[in-house]
């Protein structure tokens, strides 16, 4: 008996757990940052399990949207009312875990209150505003959201249409939505829950547009919660996921707000309408970088959940015979199954390692910013944008692979996959559309390439490879002798090559096109360069983290890290073969290495996913249950179906029954 | 003014339509098989629009499952009650179109009745049974489904657990579910709608198991619709898609059914329990091959819908500036956007071309089978299995790319994508899990390879390339001079190479492993060989179809077909570079060809998707509307949200309001 092996468990799953060649508990501690962190996770789990308000009446997939909203409101009040149970300063760790346990994958009425509204107040208010608003926000006297995106405008902030026109006569701004496309659209919690918002609008004063600025605006009456005059609010309807949240729309009809509604830490408008520009235009980026940094952790957690479900289910599910007469085999024994699922597990590990790094970098930058030091801000911006894009895409793809690997039952909401996918895949679009993000990274890469060409490059660690002169051929002999160093150099070669391919094409295009058109004409190649840049970072960072792991964990982590790297290489063979950098024989070696990793990971797979320390409360998957008793649980789960409340449905009485009766009467 | 250009349309979309260099109406006729077919489509559309019962009260995404089931029941009775409006013999054409228009992407209570139940009766009953059951089924006196898959058993039929034990004393079979994993699970319409089913169970007689056989079984009382004694039925709960269908579970507790419930066209059980084996074991495959053949058409229709939405929206949506000061551009002008969306359009064209072929082949095989001729059955089986796998996977991926290309609004159910994806992606799993399908194709390929090695191969057209000796290098010089013949030979080279790579590995593995383990150890390579085999077929078939197109359509179709082929090559560069078959320079030529296709297709893109002839009634997408008036329509659509029925939700009164009030009182 242990945390993972208990009486009554599915026998196959128990056998898997007994086979592991490492200590699951020690691996969990390594993953989560030490035994103490692990202990705290379990305290938080025990607390959440002890509070009735955190229980769902039935699995949430059986609730209507109205019911989900109500259920979530109860939980979020309980969750935010018990924050003394966690270390509030550790949002990346305890905060996110606590929220995942209590709220699942549905966000809630106060998601943006905590992730966007409060950080914006902290970052953008002057001291007087901070006193007033932060107090109200933190005490939960108001619920705020962040209203920037409009129906017709997303990534390109400069074209937002909502206007805030200053009227010096009354010392007020007039908020207005001049068109339908100006409607605020998407903000979480805006439709029904929030009564305040930071609204981003084009600031007009003295007849001039000063660009988009943030304003704090009351939306609904404090007592009745009815929208204030001139403000039209509503829910934007059902989505692919996150349907327990009331993402909303908002239209302003000449709504007057006081001058000090403008958040004035940086830009200011004086009573007479004089505009004072901010000293440093980049300081406003803090919130977005914060959210993107969190996203890496969040996405890796979703992918790991998917890999946990698929791996456990593959150990439980038996289908087909390999040796005739010996009975059906666990599907995890099929190479094709391993090839589908294990790389997703490896990716999740790699992304978690990156999440730790980006958190550390974010902390450093935040600390520096308080001293006005913006040295690392650009690097964090580039890295978080690139990681956000690559990680969210690979995560969505990986979740879908895990779902498909579970066959028909993966399609049922009992699997948890539809919720996990719906939740995670939003990350490809929000907080900066992925392709746009990659093209931002490409700006940095093209500057770096230019610097290298001109001999003026001064590249920090993450971009140093662009200035290196690598070998003309890979040093790989056999995969057993393929060192981390050689592997990284091979990836560096490919990344560098793509950077300069894009650069050369760009330069060539600039000969006959205007700069913007030239950029557009090579943008597919530019995005590719950015992807290689990020992948290289992910592999380097993961290999480095593994090299520092304790000896008893390192051997299995090495299999994981190698699988991650080999999967990248064998998925893009062409990039390595080009110009004879690798031979077909070398590629075959990498493939053999990959197949060997699959075979070596096979006996450790279940314990590896156990190490992530998901409780069933967090995983919310019938297929991925710790105990492996999947089939009785599926039958039990299905009993909750709305359709099973009545033996004979109205559809029979009203339509199908009369149709058949009529036909029988004519036979 | 024309079918596609009307007053009040979005100006950008109208301009796109005016730019087309071909006649949309002529293209539509070519796609759908002639002007007469197009005329019939429009008659069917007009009929469907004229019938009130086919209208949804609100867009179906706002309905609960109970409401969807009820709504669908009304529509399906109307649909099946008006089949005189269509040519019932043309299921691939008029039948599928009529169903798509009336039922959307939700299936319905009688989906399996028509697609599985009736075809099984037609294929498996003896003459007496046929008289009785087909009459009842066709007249709609019963609703039948097809219950094969079990909770614990999918693809591997031989291990189904449901038993049908013959009792000669009463001349009855006893149906029983000995375990929970024996529960029938997934059949469409089984949970609540059907009152009859073909049940597949292990036939036991005289103490011996004769394997799985089909039985016709009454499930519910004709009058009350209550399940018969010993039968437990229910809905299996919500899924990723198709939630207007009551996929069900069923457990038997020693239910007695008459001897002639066994469908006895092939196998029989005599009154004394003597078992008579079928003469030809493969004849039972007909239904599955039929469904897989339909699927190719169905999947291509879904992908085309997604490409239509993404293409039109990309013409309507403006974001970002390419030339500063010239205003925001249509996002279709971004190369990255074209690169995301246009290949999906090209795939849809290629898959439609394959769907036509497979339909013709299916018709031929069916005709042959009535004469006992099984010559082409194996080929149809291999081709339909392989196409089903590749097409459903590429379709799901393609739909998701189209969705992501629409940014945030793609995530809203207003886009239609969540329904389209949820519906289409099921095809990766049902009717034979995709990887299993690919490995079946690989059996055929390995036999062919063996035949070539031994000089005994007798390969029909589709596999002939396996026995050919191709050149050692590609003949490609520049993409402007890249002939269809050369292109196909390059793909043949890669496909053949992968077939023999897998074959050689398999032989090598057989040296030291038992055959089944050897097969498993190379199964990733085997699946890859099957994919190339199918892709080669798809390209060849598409290029061939385009080469026969009328001159005024051929030039733009050539761009489409080339884009399809170039996308395949540039997505797998490694396969072409290996062993120096192509040079990096040649790969660059293909890339240049691809970028050129994107640019050439740009002005024709909207009219190309128009040519598929989707009416808004079928497309069901706010983003993809014919008139392009996306933004007002989004705002209008959102008003239907369940949450907008009340200005202040119970979640405020019960939880959020008291929380804020309490906090304010303490400030």
PDB file of N, CA and C in Angstrom, chain B residues 206-266:
ATOM      1  N   UNK B 206     -24.484 -26.041 -28.873  1.00  0.00           N
ATOM      2  CA  UNK B 206     -23.918 -27.357 -28.536  1.00  0.00           C
ATOM      3  C   UNK B 206     -22.597 -27.206 -27.792  1.00  0.00           C
ATOM      4  N   UNK B 207     -22.560 -26.196 -26.907  1.00  0.00           N
ATOM      5  CA  UNK B 207     -21.383 -26.035 -26.057  1.00  0.00           C
ATOM      6  C   UNK B 207     -20.183 -25.404 -26.748  1.00  0.00           C
ATOM      7  N   UNK B 208     -20.355 -25.002 -27.999  1.00  0.00           N
ATOM      8  CA  UNK B 208     -19.209 -24.423 -28.709  1.00  0.00           C
ATOM      9  C   UNK B 208     -19.467 -22.975 -29.100  1.00  0.00           C
ATOM     10  N   UNK B 209     -18.396 -22.164 -29.026  1.00  0.00           N
ATOM     11  CA  UNK B 209     -18.503 -20.781 -29.471  1.00  0.00           C
ATOM     12  C   UNK B 209     -18.204 -20.703 -30.961  1.00  0.00           C
ATOM     13  N   UNK B 210     -19.115 -20.104 -31.709  1.00  0.00           N
ATOM     14  CA  UNK B 210     -18.942 -19.995 -33.155  1.00  0.00           C
ATOM     15  C   UNK B 210     -18.540 -18.570 -33.575  1.00  0.00           C
ATOM     16  N   UNK B 211     -18.194 -17.764 -32.597  1.00  0.00           N
ATOM     17  CA  UNK B 211     -17.770 -16.405 -32.941  1.00  0.00           C
ATOM     18  C   UNK B 211     -18.945 -15.447 -33.013  1.00  0.00           C
ATOM     19  N   UNK B 212     -18.623 -14.155 -33.282  1.00  0.00           N
ATOM     20  CA  UNK B 212     -19.658 -13.132 -33.269  1.00  0.00           C
ATOM     21  C   UNK B 212     -20.618 -13.237 -34.462  1.00  0.00           C
ATOM     22  N   UNK B 213     -21.885 -13.089 -34.178  1.00  0.00           N
ATOM     23  CA  UNK B 213     -22.946 -13.149 -35.197  1.00  0.00           C
ATOM     24  C   UNK B 213     -23.976 -12.066 -34.920  1.00  0.00           C
ATOM     25  N   UNK B 214     -24.683 -11.646 -35.952  1.00  0.00           N
ATOM     26  CA  UNK B 214     -25.710 -10.607 -35.778  1.00  0.00           C
ATOM     27  C   UNK B 214     -27.105 -11.188 -35.506  1.00  0.00           C
ATOM     28  N   UNK B 215     -27.793 -10.569 -34.551  1.00  0.00           N
ATOM     29  CA  UNK B 215     -29.160 -10.973 -34.189  1.00  0.00           C
ATOM     30  C   UNK B 215     -30.062  -9.744 -34.238  1.00  0.00           C
ATOM     31  N   UNK B 216     -31.284  -9.951 -34.643  1.00  0.00           N
ATOM     32  CA  UNK B 216     -32.212  -8.825 -34.561  1.00  0.00           C
ATOM     33  C   UNK B 216     -33.020  -8.964 -33.277  1.00  0.00           C
ATOM     34  N   UNK B 217     -33.045  -7.882 -32.516  1.00  0.00           N
ATOM     35  CA  UNK B 217     -33.597  -7.960 -31.162  1.00  0.00           C
ATOM     36  C   UNK B 217     -34.523  -6.774 -30.916  1.00  0.00           C
ATOM     37  N   UNK B 218     -35.705  -7.083 -30.384  1.00  0.00           N
ATOM     38  CA  UNK B 218     -36.586  -5.995 -29.946  1.00  0.00           C
ATOM     39  C   UNK B 218     -36.114  -5.508 -28.579  1.00  0.00           C
ATOM     40  N   UNK B 219     -36.012  -4.203 -28.402  1.00  0.00           N
ATOM     41  CA  UNK B 219     -35.466  -3.652 -27.159  1.00  0.00           C
ATOM     42  C   UNK B 219     -36.534  -3.030 -26.277  1.00  0.00           C
ATOM     43  N   UNK B 220     -37.493  -2.394 -26.914  1.00  0.00           N
ATOM     44  CA  UNK B 220     -38.496  -1.644 -26.165  1.00  0.00           C
ATOM     45  C   UNK B 220     -39.886  -2.063 -26.623  1.00  0.00           C
ATOM     46  N   UNK B 221     -40.840  -1.898 -25.736  1.00  0.00           N
ATOM     47  CA  UNK B 221     -42.223  -2.245 -26.027  1.00  0.00           C
ATOM     48  C   UNK B 221     -42.764  -1.364 -27.158  1.00  0.00           C
ATOM     49  N   UNK B 222     -43.475  -1.985 -28.084  1.00  0.00           N
ATOM     50  CA  UNK B 222     -43.994  -1.231 -29.231  1.00  0.00           C
ATOM     51  C   UNK B 222     -44.914  -0.087 -28.807  1.00  0.00           C
ATOM     52  N   UNK B 223     -45.680  -0.307 -27.776  1.00  0.00           N
ATOM     53  CA  UNK B 223     -46.668   0.707 -27.365  1.00  0.00           C
ATOM     54  C   UNK B 223     -46.089   1.721 -26.377  1.00  0.00           C
ATOM     55  N   UNK B 224     -45.480   1.197 -25.309  1.00  0.00           N
ATOM     56  CA  UNK B 224     -45.056   2.106 -24.222  1.00  0.00           C
ATOM     57  C   UNK B 224     -43.628   2.626 -24.397  1.00  0.00           C
ATOM     58  N   UNK B 225     -42.856   1.935 -25.233  1.00  0.00           N
ATOM     59  CA  UNK B 225     -41.438   2.304 -25.434  1.00  0.00           C
ATOM     60  C   UNK B 225     -40.592   2.025 -24.180  1.00  0.00           C
ATOM     61  N   UNK B 226     -41.176   1.311 -23.226  1.00  0.00           N
ATOM     62  CA  UNK B 226     -40.400   0.929 -22.028  1.00  0.00           C
ATOM     63  C   UNK B 226     -39.500  -0.260 -22.404  1.00  0.00           C
ATOM     64  N   UNK B 227     -38.238  -0.279 -21.900  1.00  0.00           N
ATOM     65  CA  UNK B 227     -37.359  -1.408 -22.245  1.00  0.00           C
ATOM     66  C   UNK B 227     -37.980  -2.737 -21.826  1.00  0.00           C
ATOM     67  N   UNK B 228     -37.783  -3.760 -22.658  1.00  0.00           N
ATOM     68  CA  UNK B 228     -38.319  -5.076 -22.333  1.00  0.00           C
ATOM     69  C   UNK B 228     -37.568  -5.666 -21.136  1.00  0.00           C
ATOM     70  N   UNK B 229     -38.200  -6.610 -20.517  1.00  0.00           N
ATOM     71  CA  UNK B 229     -37.652  -7.251 -19.326  1.00  0.00           C
ATOM     72  C   UNK B 229     -36.239  -7.807 -19.605  1.00  0.00           C
ATOM     73  N   UNK B 230     -35.341  -7.551 -18.693  1.00  0.00           N
ATOM     74  CA  UNK B 230     -33.986  -8.074 -18.833  1.00  0.00           C
ATOM     75  C   UNK B 230     -33.059  -7.183 -19.646  1.00  0.00           C
ATOM     76  N   UNK B 231     -33.587  -6.103 -20.181  1.00  0.00           N
ATOM     77  CA  UNK B 231     -32.746  -5.205 -20.980  1.00  0.00           C
ATOM     78  C   UNK B 231     -32.604  -3.864 -20.260  1.00  0.00           C
ATOM     79  N   UNK B 232     -31.361  -3.503 -20.002  1.00  0.00           N
ATOM     80  CA  UNK B 232     -31.098  -2.213 -19.353  1.00  0.00           C
ATOM     81  C   UNK B 232     -30.517  -1.264 -20.401  1.00  0.00           C
ATOM     82  N   UNK B 233     -31.147  -0.136 -20.561  1.00  0.00           N
ATOM     83  CA  UNK B 233     -30.761   0.819 -21.605  1.00  0.00           C
ATOM     84  C   UNK B 233     -30.544   2.214 -21.028  1.00  0.00           C
ATOM     85  N   UNK B 234     -29.678   2.965 -21.657  1.00  0.00           N
ATOM     86  CA  UNK B 234     -29.520   4.358 -21.233  1.00  0.00           C
ATOM     87  C   UNK B 234     -28.593   5.114 -22.169  1.00  0.00           C
ATOM     88  N   UNK B 235     -28.590   6.424 -22.007  1.00  0.00           N
ATOM     89  CA  UNK B 235     -27.707   7.306 -22.763  1.00  0.00           C
ATOM     90  C   UNK B 235     -26.317   7.288 -22.115  1.00  0.00           C
ATOM     91  N   UNK B 236     -25.262   7.361 -22.935  1.00  0.00           N
ATOM     92  CA  UNK B 236     -23.909   7.281 -22.349  1.00  0.00           C
ATOM     93  C   UNK B 236     -23.336   8.641 -21.956  1.00  0.00           C
ATOM     94  N   UNK B 237     -24.124   9.692 -22.067  1.00  0.00           N
ATOM     95  CA  UNK B 237     -23.638  10.991 -21.591  1.00  0.00           C
ATOM     96  C   UNK B 237     -23.067  11.858 -22.693  1.00  0.00           C
ATOM     97  N   UNK B 238     -22.700  13.105 -22.348  1.00  0.00           N
ATOM     98  CA  UNK B 238     -22.256  14.066 -23.366  1.00  0.00           C
ATOM     99  C   UNK B 238     -20.897  13.698 -23.951  1.00  0.00           C
ATOM    100  N   UNK B 239     -20.696  14.164 -25.188  1.00  0.00           N
ATOM    101  CA  UNK B 239     -19.489  13.830 -25.937  1.00  0.00           C
ATOM    102  C   UNK B 239     -18.861  15.095 -26.506  1.00  0.00           C
ATOM    103  N   UNK B 240     -17.766  14.917 -27.191  1.00  0.00           N
ATOM    104  CA  UNK B 240     -17.091  16.042 -27.850  1.00  0.00           C
ATOM    105  C   UNK B 240     -17.987  16.680 -28.903  1.00  0.00           C
ATOM    106  N   UNK B 241     -18.836  15.879 -29.508  1.00  0.00           N
ATOM    107  CA  UNK B 241     -19.749  16.401 -30.526  1.00  0.00           C
ATOM    108  C   UNK B 241     -20.959  15.508 -30.631  1.00  0.00           C
ATOM    109  N   UNK B 242     -21.812  15.785 -31.613  1.00  0.00           N
ATOM    110  CA  UNK B 242     -22.964  14.924 -31.924  1.00  0.00           C
ATOM    111  C   UNK B 242     -23.835  14.727 -30.689  1.00  0.00           C
ATOM    112  N   UNK B 243     -24.066  15.814 -29.960  1.00  0.00           N
ATOM    113  CA  UNK B 243     -24.811  15.675 -28.713  1.00  0.00           C
ATOM    114  C   UNK B 243     -26.323  15.673 -28.899  1.00  0.00           C
ATOM    115  N   UNK B 244     -26.762  15.820 -30.137  1.00  0.00           N
ATOM    116  CA  UNK B 244     -28.171  15.641 -30.427  1.00  0.00           C
ATOM    117  C   UNK B 244     -28.508  14.179 -30.657  1.00  0.00           C
ATOM    118  N   UNK B 245     -27.519  13.316 -30.468  1.00  0.00           N
ATOM    119  CA  UNK B 245     -27.770  11.887 -30.604  1.00  0.00           C
ATOM    120  C   UNK B 245     -27.633  11.206 -29.252  1.00  0.00           C
ATOM    121  N   UNK B 246     -28.499  10.224 -29.029  1.00  0.00           N
ATOM    122  CA  UNK B 246     -28.480   9.482 -27.771  1.00  0.00           C
ATOM    123  C   UNK B 246     -27.693   8.186 -27.937  1.00  0.00           C
ATOM    124  N   UNK B 247     -26.390   8.326 -28.155  1.00  0.00           N
ATOM    125  CA  UNK B 247     -25.555   7.122 -28.137  1.00  0.00           C
ATOM    126  C   UNK B 247     -25.828   6.398 -26.822  1.00  0.00           C
ATOM    127  N   UNK B 248     -25.948   5.089 -26.893  1.00  0.00           N
ATOM    128  CA  UNK B 248     -26.449   4.410 -25.700  1.00  0.00           C
ATOM    129  C   UNK B 248     -25.635   3.238 -25.207  1.00  0.00           C
ATOM    130  N   UNK B 249     -26.040   2.768 -24.020  1.00  0.00           N
ATOM    131  CA  UNK B 249     -25.485   1.509 -23.492  1.00  0.00           C
ATOM    132  C   UNK B 249     -26.629   0.516 -23.344  1.00  0.00           C
ATOM    133  N   UNK B 250     -26.272  -0.774 -23.255  1.00  0.00           N
ATOM    134  CA  UNK B 250     -27.289  -1.823 -23.130  1.00  0.00           C
ATOM    135  C   UNK B 250     -26.681  -3.048 -22.463  1.00  0.00           C
ATOM    136  N   UNK B 251     -27.387  -3.545 -21.467  1.00  0.00           N
ATOM    137  CA  UNK B 251     -26.969  -4.775 -20.786  1.00  0.00           C
ATOM    138  C   UNK B 251     -28.117  -5.777 -20.849  1.00  0.00           C
ATOM    139  N   UNK B 252     -27.779  -7.030 -21.150  1.00  0.00           N
ATOM    140  CA  UNK B 252     -28.781  -8.095 -21.213  1.00  0.00           C
ATOM    141  C   UNK B 252     -28.683  -8.986 -19.985  1.00  0.00           C
ATOM    142  N   UNK B 253     -29.834  -9.271 -19.417  1.00  0.00           N
ATOM    143  CA  UNK B 253     -29.864 -10.246 -18.323  1.00  0.00           C
ATOM    144  C   UNK B 253     -30.687 -11.448 -18.786  1.00  0.00           C
ATOM    145  N   UNK B 254     -30.003 -12.384 -19.439  1.00  0.00           N
ATOM    146  CA  UNK B 254     -30.633 -13.633 -19.915  1.00  0.00           C
ATOM    147  C   UNK B 254     -31.951 -13.377 -20.654  1.00  0.00           C
ATOM    148  N   UNK B 255     -31.827 -12.663 -21.739  1.00  0.00           N
ATOM    149  CA  UNK B 255     -33.006 -12.317 -22.533  1.00  0.00           C
ATOM    150  C   UNK B 255     -33.209 -13.355 -23.641  1.00  0.00           C
ATOM    151  N   UNK B 256     -34.400 -13.898 -23.718  1.00  0.00           N
ATOM    152  CA  UNK B 256     -34.667 -14.950 -24.709  1.00  0.00           C
ATOM    153  C   UNK B 256     -35.208 -14.341 -26.002  1.00  0.00           C
ATOM    154  N   UNK B 257     -34.608 -14.767 -27.101  1.00  0.00           N
ATOM    155  CA  UNK B 257     -35.056 -14.319 -28.424  1.00  0.00           C
ATOM    156  C   UNK B 257     -35.201 -15.555 -29.309  1.00  0.00           C
ATOM    157  N   UNK B 258     -36.097 -15.509 -30.301  1.00  0.00           N
ATOM    158  CA  UNK B 258     -36.344 -16.720 -31.102  1.00  0.00           C
ATOM    159  C   UNK B 258     -35.135 -17.101 -31.971  1.00  0.00           C
ATOM    160  N   UNK B 259     -35.098 -18.341 -32.392  1.00  0.00           N
ATOM    161  CA  UNK B 259     -33.997 -18.841 -33.227  1.00  0.00           C
ATOM    162  C   UNK B 259     -33.818 -17.977 -34.476  1.00  0.00           C
ATOM    163  N   UNK B 260     -34.937 -17.576 -35.066  1.00  0.00           N
ATOM    164  CA  UNK B 260     -34.801 -16.804 -36.306  1.00  0.00           C
ATOM    165  C   UNK B 260     -34.471 -15.324 -36.066  1.00  0.00           C
ATOM    166  N   UNK B 261     -34.092 -14.987 -34.847  1.00  0.00           N
ATOM    167  CA  UNK B 261     -33.508 -13.658 -34.620  1.00  0.00           C
ATOM    168  C   UNK B 261     -32.095 -13.609 -35.188  1.00  0.00           C
ATOM    169  N   UNK B 262     -31.460 -14.758 -35.302  1.00  0.00           N
ATOM    170  CA  UNK B 262     -30.142 -14.806 -35.957  1.00  0.00           C
ATOM    171  C   UNK B 262     -30.318 -14.451 -37.427  1.00  0.00           C
ATOM    172  N   UNK B 263     -29.546 -13.492 -37.896  1.00  0.00           N
ATOM    173  CA  UNK B 263     -29.636 -13.142 -39.316  1.00  0.00           C
ATOM    174  C   UNK B 263     -28.938 -14.242 -40.111  1.00  0.00           C
ATOM    175  N   UNK B 264     -29.725 -14.920 -40.947  1.00  0.00           N
ATOM    176  CA  UNK B 264     -29.251 -16.213 -41.445  1.00  0.00           C
ATOM    177  C   UNK B 264     -28.960 -16.281 -42.933  1.00  0.00           C
ATOM    178  N   UNK B 265     -28.571 -15.181 -43.537  1.00  0.00           N
ATOM    179  CA  UNK B 265     -28.233 -15.340 -44.952  1.00  0.00           C
ATOM    180  C   UNK B 265     -26.992 -16.226 -45.120  1.00  0.00           C
ATOM    181  N   UNK B 266     -26.019 -16.052 -44.234  1.00  0.00           N
ATOM    182  CA  UNK B 266     -24.776 -16.811 -44.402  1.00  0.00           C
ATOM    183  C   UNK B 266     -24.668 -17.944 -43.381  1.00  0.00           C
TER     184      UNK B 266
END
